[in-house]
Tab-separated table of C-alpha atoms in Angstrom:
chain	number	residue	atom	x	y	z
W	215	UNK	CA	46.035	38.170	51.468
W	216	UNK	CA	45.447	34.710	50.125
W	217	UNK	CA	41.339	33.270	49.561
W	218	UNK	CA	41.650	29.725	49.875
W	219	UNK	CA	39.996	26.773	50.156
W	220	UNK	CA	39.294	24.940	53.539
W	221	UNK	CA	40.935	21.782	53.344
W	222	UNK	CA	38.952	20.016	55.578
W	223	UNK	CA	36.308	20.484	52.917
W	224	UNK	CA	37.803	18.124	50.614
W	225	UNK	CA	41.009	15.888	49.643
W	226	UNK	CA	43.924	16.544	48.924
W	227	UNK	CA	43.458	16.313	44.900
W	228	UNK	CA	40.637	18.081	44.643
W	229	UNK	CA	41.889	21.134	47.056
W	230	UNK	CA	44.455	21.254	44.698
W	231	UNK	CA	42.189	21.518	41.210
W	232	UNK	CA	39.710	24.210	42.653
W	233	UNK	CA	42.044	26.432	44.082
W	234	UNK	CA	43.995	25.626	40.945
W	235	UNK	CA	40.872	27.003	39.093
W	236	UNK	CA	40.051	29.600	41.109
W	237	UNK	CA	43.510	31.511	41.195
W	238	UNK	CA	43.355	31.288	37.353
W	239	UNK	CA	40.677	32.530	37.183
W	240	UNK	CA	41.202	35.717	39.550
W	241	UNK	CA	44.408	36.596	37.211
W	242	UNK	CA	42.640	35.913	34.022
W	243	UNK	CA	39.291	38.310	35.375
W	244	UNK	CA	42.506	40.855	36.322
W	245	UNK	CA	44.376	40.547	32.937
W	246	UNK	CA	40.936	40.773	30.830
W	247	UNK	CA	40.125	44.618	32.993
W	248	UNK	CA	43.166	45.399	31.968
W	249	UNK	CA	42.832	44.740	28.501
W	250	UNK	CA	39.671	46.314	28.221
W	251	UNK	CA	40.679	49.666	29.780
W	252	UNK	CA	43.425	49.942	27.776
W	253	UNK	CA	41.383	48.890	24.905
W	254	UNK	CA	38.792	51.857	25.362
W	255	UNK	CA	41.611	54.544	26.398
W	256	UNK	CA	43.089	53.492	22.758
W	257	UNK	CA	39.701	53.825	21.422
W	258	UNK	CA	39.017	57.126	22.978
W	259	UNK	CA	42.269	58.698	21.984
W	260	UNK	CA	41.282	57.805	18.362
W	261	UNK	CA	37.949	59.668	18.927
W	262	UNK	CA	39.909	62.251	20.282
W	263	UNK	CA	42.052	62.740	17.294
W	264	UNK	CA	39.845	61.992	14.552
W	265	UNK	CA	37.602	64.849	15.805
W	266	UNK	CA	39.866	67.699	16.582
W	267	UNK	CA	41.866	66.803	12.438
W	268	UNK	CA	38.558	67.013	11.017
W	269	UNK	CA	37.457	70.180	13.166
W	270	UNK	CA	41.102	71.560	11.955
W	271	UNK	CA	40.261	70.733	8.665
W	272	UNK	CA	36.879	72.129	8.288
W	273	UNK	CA	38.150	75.488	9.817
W	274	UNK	CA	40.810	75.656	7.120
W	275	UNK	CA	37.956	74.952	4.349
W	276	UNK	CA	35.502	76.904	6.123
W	277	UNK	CA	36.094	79.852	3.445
W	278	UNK	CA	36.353	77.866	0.315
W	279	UNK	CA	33.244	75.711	1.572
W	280	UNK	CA	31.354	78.336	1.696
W	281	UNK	CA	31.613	79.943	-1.397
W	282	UNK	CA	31.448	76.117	-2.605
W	283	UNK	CA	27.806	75.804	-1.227
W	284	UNK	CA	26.987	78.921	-2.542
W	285	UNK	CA	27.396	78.000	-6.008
W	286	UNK	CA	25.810	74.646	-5.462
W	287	UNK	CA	22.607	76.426	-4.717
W	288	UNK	CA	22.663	78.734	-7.823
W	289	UNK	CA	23.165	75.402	-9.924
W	290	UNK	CA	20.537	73.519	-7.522
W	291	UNK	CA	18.580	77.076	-9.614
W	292	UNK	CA	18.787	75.539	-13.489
W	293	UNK	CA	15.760	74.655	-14.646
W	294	UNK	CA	17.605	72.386	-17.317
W	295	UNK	CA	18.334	69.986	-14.457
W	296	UNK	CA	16.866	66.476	-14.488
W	297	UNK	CA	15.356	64.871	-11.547
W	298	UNK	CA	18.121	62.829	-10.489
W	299	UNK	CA	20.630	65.329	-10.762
W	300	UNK	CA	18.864	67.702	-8.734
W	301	UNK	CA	18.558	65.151	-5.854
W	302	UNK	CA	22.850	64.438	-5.719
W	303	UNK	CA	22.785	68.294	-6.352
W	304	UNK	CA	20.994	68.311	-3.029
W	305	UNK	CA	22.454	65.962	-1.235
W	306	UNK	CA	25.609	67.451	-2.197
W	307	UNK	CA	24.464	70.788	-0.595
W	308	UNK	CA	23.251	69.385	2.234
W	309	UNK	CA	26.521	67.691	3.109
W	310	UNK	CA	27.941	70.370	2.512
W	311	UNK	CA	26.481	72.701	4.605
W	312	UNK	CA	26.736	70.370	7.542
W	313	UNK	CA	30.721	70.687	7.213
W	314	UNK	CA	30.424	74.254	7.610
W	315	UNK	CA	27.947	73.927	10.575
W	316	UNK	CA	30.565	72.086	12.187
W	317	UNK	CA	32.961	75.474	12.633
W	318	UNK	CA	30.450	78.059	11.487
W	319	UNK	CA	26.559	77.732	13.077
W	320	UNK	CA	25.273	80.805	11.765
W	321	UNK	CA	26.841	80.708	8.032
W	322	UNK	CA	25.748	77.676	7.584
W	323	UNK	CA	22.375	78.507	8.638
W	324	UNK	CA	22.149	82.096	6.125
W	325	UNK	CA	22.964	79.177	3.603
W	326	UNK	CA	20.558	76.750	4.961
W	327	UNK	CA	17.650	79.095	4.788
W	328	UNK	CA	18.827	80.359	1.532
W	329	UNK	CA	18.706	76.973	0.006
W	330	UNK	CA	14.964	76.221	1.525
W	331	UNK	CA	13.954	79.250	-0.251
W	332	UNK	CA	15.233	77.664	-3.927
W	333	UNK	CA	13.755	74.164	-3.179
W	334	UNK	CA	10.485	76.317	-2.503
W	335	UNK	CA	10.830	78.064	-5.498
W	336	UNK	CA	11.324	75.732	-7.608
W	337	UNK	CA	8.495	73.355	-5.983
W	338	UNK	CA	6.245	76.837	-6.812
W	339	UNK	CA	5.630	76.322	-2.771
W	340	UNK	CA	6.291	79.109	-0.296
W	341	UNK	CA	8.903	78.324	2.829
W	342	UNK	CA	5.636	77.558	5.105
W	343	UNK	CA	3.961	75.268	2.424
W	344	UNK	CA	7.179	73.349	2.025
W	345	UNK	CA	7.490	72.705	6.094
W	346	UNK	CA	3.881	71.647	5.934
W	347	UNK	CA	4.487	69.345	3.311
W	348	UNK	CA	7.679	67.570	4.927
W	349	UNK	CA	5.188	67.644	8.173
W	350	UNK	CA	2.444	65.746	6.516
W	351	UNK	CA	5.370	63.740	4.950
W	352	UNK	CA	6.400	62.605	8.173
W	353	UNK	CA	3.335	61.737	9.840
W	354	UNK	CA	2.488	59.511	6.830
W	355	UNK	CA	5.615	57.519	7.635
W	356	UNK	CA	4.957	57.538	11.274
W	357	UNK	CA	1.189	56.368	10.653
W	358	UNK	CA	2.617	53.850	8.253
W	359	UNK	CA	4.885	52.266	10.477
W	360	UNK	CA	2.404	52.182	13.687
W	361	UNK	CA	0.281	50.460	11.430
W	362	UNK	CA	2.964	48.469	10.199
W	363	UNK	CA	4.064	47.175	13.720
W	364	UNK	CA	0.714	46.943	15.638
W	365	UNK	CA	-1.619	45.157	12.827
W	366	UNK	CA	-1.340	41.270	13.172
W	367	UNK	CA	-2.815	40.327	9.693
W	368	UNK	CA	0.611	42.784	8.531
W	369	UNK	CA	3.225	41.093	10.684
W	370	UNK	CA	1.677	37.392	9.872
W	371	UNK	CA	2.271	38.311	6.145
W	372	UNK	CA	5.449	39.594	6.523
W	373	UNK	CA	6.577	36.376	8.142
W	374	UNK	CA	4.727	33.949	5.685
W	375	UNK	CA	6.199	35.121	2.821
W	376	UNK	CA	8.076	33.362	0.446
W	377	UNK	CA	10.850	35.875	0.666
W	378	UNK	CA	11.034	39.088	2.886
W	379	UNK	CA	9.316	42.173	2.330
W	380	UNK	CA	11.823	45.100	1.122
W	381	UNK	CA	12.406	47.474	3.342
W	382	UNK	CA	10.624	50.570	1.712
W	383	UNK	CA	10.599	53.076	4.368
W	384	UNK	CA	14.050	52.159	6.355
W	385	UNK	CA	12.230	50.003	9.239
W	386	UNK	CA	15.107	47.699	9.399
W	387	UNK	CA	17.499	50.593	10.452
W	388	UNK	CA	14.568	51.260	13.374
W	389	UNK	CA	13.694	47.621	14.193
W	390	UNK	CA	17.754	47.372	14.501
W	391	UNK	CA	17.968	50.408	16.790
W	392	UNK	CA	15.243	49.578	18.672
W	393	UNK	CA	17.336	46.041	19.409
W	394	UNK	CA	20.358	48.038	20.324
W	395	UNK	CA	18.769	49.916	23.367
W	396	UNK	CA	18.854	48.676	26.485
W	397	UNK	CA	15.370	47.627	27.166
W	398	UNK	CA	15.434	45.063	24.532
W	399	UNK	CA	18.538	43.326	25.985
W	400	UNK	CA	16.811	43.963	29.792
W	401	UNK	CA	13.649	42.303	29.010
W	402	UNK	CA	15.540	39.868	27.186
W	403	UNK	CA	17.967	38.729	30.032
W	404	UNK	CA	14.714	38.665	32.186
W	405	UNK	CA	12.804	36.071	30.047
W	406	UNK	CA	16.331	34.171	29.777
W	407	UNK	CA	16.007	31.298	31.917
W	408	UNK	CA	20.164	30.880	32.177
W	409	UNK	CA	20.044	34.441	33.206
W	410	UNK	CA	17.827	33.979	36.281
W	411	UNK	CA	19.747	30.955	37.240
W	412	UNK	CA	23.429	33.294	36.817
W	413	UNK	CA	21.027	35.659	39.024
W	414	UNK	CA	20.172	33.461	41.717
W	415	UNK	CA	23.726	31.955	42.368
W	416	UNK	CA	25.130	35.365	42.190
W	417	UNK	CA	22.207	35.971	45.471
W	418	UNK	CA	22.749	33.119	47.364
W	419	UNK	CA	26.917	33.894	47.082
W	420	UNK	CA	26.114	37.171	47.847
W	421	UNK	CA	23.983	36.102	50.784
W	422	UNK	CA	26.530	33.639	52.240
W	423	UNK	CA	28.481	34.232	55.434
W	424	UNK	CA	31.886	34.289	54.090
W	425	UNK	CA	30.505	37.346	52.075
W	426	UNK	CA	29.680	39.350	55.316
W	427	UNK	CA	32.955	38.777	56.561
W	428	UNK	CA	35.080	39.763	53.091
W	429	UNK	CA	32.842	42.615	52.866
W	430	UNK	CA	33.427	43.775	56.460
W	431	UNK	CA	37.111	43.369	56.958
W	432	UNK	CA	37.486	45.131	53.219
W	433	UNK	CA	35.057	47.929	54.500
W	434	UNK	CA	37.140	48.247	58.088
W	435	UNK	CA	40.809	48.498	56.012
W	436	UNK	CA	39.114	50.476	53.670
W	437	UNK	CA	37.551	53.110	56.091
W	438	UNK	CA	38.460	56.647	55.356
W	439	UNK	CA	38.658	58.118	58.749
W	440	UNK	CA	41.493	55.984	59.115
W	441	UNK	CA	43.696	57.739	56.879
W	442	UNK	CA	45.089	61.645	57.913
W	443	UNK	CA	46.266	62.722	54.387
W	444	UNK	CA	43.685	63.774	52.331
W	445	UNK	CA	44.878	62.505	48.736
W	446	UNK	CA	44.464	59.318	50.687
W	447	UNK	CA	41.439	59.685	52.151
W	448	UNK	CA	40.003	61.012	48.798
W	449	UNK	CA	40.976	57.563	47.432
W	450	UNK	CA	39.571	55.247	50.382
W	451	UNK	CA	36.952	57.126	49.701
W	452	UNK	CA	36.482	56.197	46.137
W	453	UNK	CA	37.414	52.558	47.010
W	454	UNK	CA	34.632	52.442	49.557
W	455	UNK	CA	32.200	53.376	47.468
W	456	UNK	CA	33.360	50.487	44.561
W	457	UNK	CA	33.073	48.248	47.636
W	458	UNK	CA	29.332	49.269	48.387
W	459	UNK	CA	28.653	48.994	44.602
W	460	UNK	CA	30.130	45.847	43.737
W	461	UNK	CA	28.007	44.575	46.703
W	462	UNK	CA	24.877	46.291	45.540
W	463	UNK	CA	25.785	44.928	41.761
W	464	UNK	CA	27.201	41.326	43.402
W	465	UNK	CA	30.090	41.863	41.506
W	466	UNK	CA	32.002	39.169	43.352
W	467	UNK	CA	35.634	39.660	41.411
W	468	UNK	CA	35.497	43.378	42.648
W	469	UNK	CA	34.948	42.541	46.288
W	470	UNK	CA	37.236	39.662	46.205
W	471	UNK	CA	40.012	42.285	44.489
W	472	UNK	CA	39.155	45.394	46.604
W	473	UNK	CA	39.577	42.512	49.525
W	474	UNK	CA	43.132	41.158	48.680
W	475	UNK	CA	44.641	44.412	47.886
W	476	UNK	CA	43.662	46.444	51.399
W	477	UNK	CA	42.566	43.823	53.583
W	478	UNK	CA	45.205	42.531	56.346
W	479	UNK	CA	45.083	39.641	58.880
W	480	UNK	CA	45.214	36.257	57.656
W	481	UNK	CA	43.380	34.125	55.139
W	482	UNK	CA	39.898	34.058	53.914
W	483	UNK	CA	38.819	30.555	53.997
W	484	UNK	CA	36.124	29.186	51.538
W	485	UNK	CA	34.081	25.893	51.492
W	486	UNK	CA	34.105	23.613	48.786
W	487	UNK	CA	30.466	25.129	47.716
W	488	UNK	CA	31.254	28.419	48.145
W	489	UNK	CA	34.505	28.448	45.703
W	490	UNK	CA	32.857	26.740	43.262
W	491	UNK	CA	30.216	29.019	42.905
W	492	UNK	CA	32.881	31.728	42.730
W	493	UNK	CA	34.442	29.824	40.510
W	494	UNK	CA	31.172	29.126	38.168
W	495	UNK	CA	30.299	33.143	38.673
W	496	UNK	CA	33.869	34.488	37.816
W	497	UNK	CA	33.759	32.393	34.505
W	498	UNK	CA	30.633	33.840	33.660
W	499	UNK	CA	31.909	37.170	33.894
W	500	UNK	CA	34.922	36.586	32.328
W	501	UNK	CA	32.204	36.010	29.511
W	502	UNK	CA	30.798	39.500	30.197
W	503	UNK	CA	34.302	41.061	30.062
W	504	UNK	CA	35.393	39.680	26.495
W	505	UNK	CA	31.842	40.954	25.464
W	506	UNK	CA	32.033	44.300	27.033
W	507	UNK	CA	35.213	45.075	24.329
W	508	UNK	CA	32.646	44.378	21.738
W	509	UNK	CA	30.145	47.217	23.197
W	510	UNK	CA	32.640	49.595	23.369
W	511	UNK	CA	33.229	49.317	19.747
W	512	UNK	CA	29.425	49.192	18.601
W	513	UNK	CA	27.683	51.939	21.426
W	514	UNK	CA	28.302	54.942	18.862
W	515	UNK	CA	28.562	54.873	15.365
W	516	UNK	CA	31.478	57.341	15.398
W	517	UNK	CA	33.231	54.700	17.389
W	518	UNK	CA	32.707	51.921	14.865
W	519	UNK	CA	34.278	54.422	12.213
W	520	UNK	CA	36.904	55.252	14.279
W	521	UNK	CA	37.220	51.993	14.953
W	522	UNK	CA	37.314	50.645	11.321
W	523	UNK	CA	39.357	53.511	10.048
W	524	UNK	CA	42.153	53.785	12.476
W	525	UNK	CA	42.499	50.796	14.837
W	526	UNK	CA	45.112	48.302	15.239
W	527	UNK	CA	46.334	46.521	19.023
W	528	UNK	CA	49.609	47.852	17.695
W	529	UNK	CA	50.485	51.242	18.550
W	530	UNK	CA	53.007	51.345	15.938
W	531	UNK	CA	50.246	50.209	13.574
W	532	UNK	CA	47.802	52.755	14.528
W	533	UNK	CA	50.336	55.470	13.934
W	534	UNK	CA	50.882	54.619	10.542
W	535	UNK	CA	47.202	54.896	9.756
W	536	UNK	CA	46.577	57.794	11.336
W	537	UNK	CA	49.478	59.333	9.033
W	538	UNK	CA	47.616	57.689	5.980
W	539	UNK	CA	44.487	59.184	7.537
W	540	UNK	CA	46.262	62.477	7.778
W	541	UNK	CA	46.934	62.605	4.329
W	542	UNK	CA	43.970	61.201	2.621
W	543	UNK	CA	42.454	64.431	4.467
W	544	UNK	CA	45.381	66.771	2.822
W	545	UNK	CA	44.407	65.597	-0.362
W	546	UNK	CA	40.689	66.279	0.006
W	547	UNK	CA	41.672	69.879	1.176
W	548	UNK	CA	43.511	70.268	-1.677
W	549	UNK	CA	41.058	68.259	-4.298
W	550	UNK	CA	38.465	71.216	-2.712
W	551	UNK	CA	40.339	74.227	-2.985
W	552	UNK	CA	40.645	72.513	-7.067
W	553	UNK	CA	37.096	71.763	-7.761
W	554	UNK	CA	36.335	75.118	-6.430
W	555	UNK	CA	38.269	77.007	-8.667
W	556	UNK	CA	37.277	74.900	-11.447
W	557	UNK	CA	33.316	74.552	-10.773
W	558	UNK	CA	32.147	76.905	-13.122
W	559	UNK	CA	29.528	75.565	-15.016
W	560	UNK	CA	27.497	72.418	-14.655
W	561	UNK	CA	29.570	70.516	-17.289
């Protein structure tokens, strides 16, 4: 099922370059789905295995970590220690802890209390005075960054500065969250002239007659009553309902593929306008599609780690890290079980 262009709707030459352009264009949109779903398979089977060696790993140190963060907090006890090395004594803990959370909830939270009751003792605070404290804490931060954000005189400083203002209270990391969600980038693409125009094309293609009709005859082939076996019919099904959404979404390369690979009974035929507009609309997601690869490395931090750590297009590549991954983590298992044994004063 070929979508070509009418020829009456143009010469000879120029036929030729559109529809020239526009079947490039369908196997390049093809090839770059391709890529990205193998792309984030890849991705996810790195996720996969990255979590379930370091959930191995923490149940094989699960013993040994605990006994580890149980000596931490009778150190994090010395009233010899100085102020900084009570606070990497802490964070120490802290991480610590979290490992063993990972495999063990409720030992790590008999060692999570435990430790609140030392930092309360030796802040000469009960447990409840300490929560109150880290409440008010909080709220001082909050307050500080409403103000912050909604005062004008602030903000008009900030931005006629000689140089910027350091971050003291880790507003950057917000501000940069904040720009990550997607109401920034939705109220962004609705002020974005380009985007409205991409929007309105996208409407008017959508709109067109020669729409209808590849919607129609794709719906028709695609119909599930007309298939008896129910695997079958489970996957019209499925197809039908990408059809409806690519429609609702105007997702024009979807229709045009769900079109060409059920529909039967001759050619579609477009107008000069009308491919060109494809044409213009395909390129732009094209655009989206290269982009999209770069979302599915930056949506979760794990993923960028993951990502970073153990990624490579080669799968021969990304087995050898994972094997120098493997081992780095063999080490630290047995660097533990070490400092463990060897931890026995704060020297």
């Amino acid at each position: 099922m070929n979508i070509v262009l009418n020829p009456s709707s143009s010469g000879k030459r120029s036929k030729s370059d559109l529809q020239t352009r526009f079947d490039r264009l369908q196997q390049q949109l093809l090839k770059q789905q391709k890529l990205n779903r193998k792309f984030q398979d890849e991705l996810d089977e790195l996720v996969t295995i990255y979590h379930t060696r370091l959930s191995q790993m923490d149940s094989e140190l699960v013993a040994p970590l605990t006994r580890l963060a149980s000596k931490l907090v009778d150190f994090y006890r010395r009233k010899s220690l100085s102020r900084w090395q009570r606070l990497e004594l802490g964070e120490w803990v802290v991480e610590t802890i979290g490992r063993i959370g990972r495999v063990e909830a409720e030992t790590a939270d008999e060692l999570h209390n435990r430790f609140r009751q030392v930092v309360a003792d030796q802040m000469g605070m009960t447990e409840a005075e300490l929560d109150e404290e880290a409440r008010l804490f909080t709220e001082e931060i909050e307050e500080a960054f409403g103000s912050t954000v909604d005062t004008e005189s602030a903000a008009e400083t900030a931005f006629d500065a000689d140089e910027p203002q350091e971050d003291m209270f880790g507003f950057d990391d917000v501000f940069e969250e904040s720009m990550a969600g997607e109401d920034f980038f939705d109220e962004f693409e609705a002020s974005d002239p380009e985007a409205e125009n991409t929007k309105a094309r996208r409407q008017r293609l959508m709109d067109g007659s020669w729409v209808r009709n590849l919607f129609r005859r794709a719906a028709q082939a695609l119909h599930p009553d007309r298939e008896q076996d129910p695997e079958q019919r489970q996957a019209r099904e499925r197809s039908m309902q990408q059809l409806l959404e690519a429609r609702k979404q105007g997702d024009i390369m979807t229709l045009l593929h769900l079109y060409s690979e059920h529909a039967r009974g001759g050619e579609l035929v477009l107008a000069k306008e009308e491919m060109t507009n494809a044409c213009e609309l395909m390129e732009e997601q094209l655009d989206e599609l290269r982009l999209e690869k770069a979302a599915l490395i930056y949506q979760d931090p794990q993923r960028m780690l993951v990502h970073d750590l153990l990624y490579s297009s080669s799968r021969k590549t990304r087995e050898k890290k994972i094997r120098v991954w493997k081992q780095g983590l063999k080490a630290e298992s047995k660097q533990t079980f070490t400092l463990i044994e060897e931890l026995r004063n704060l020297k």
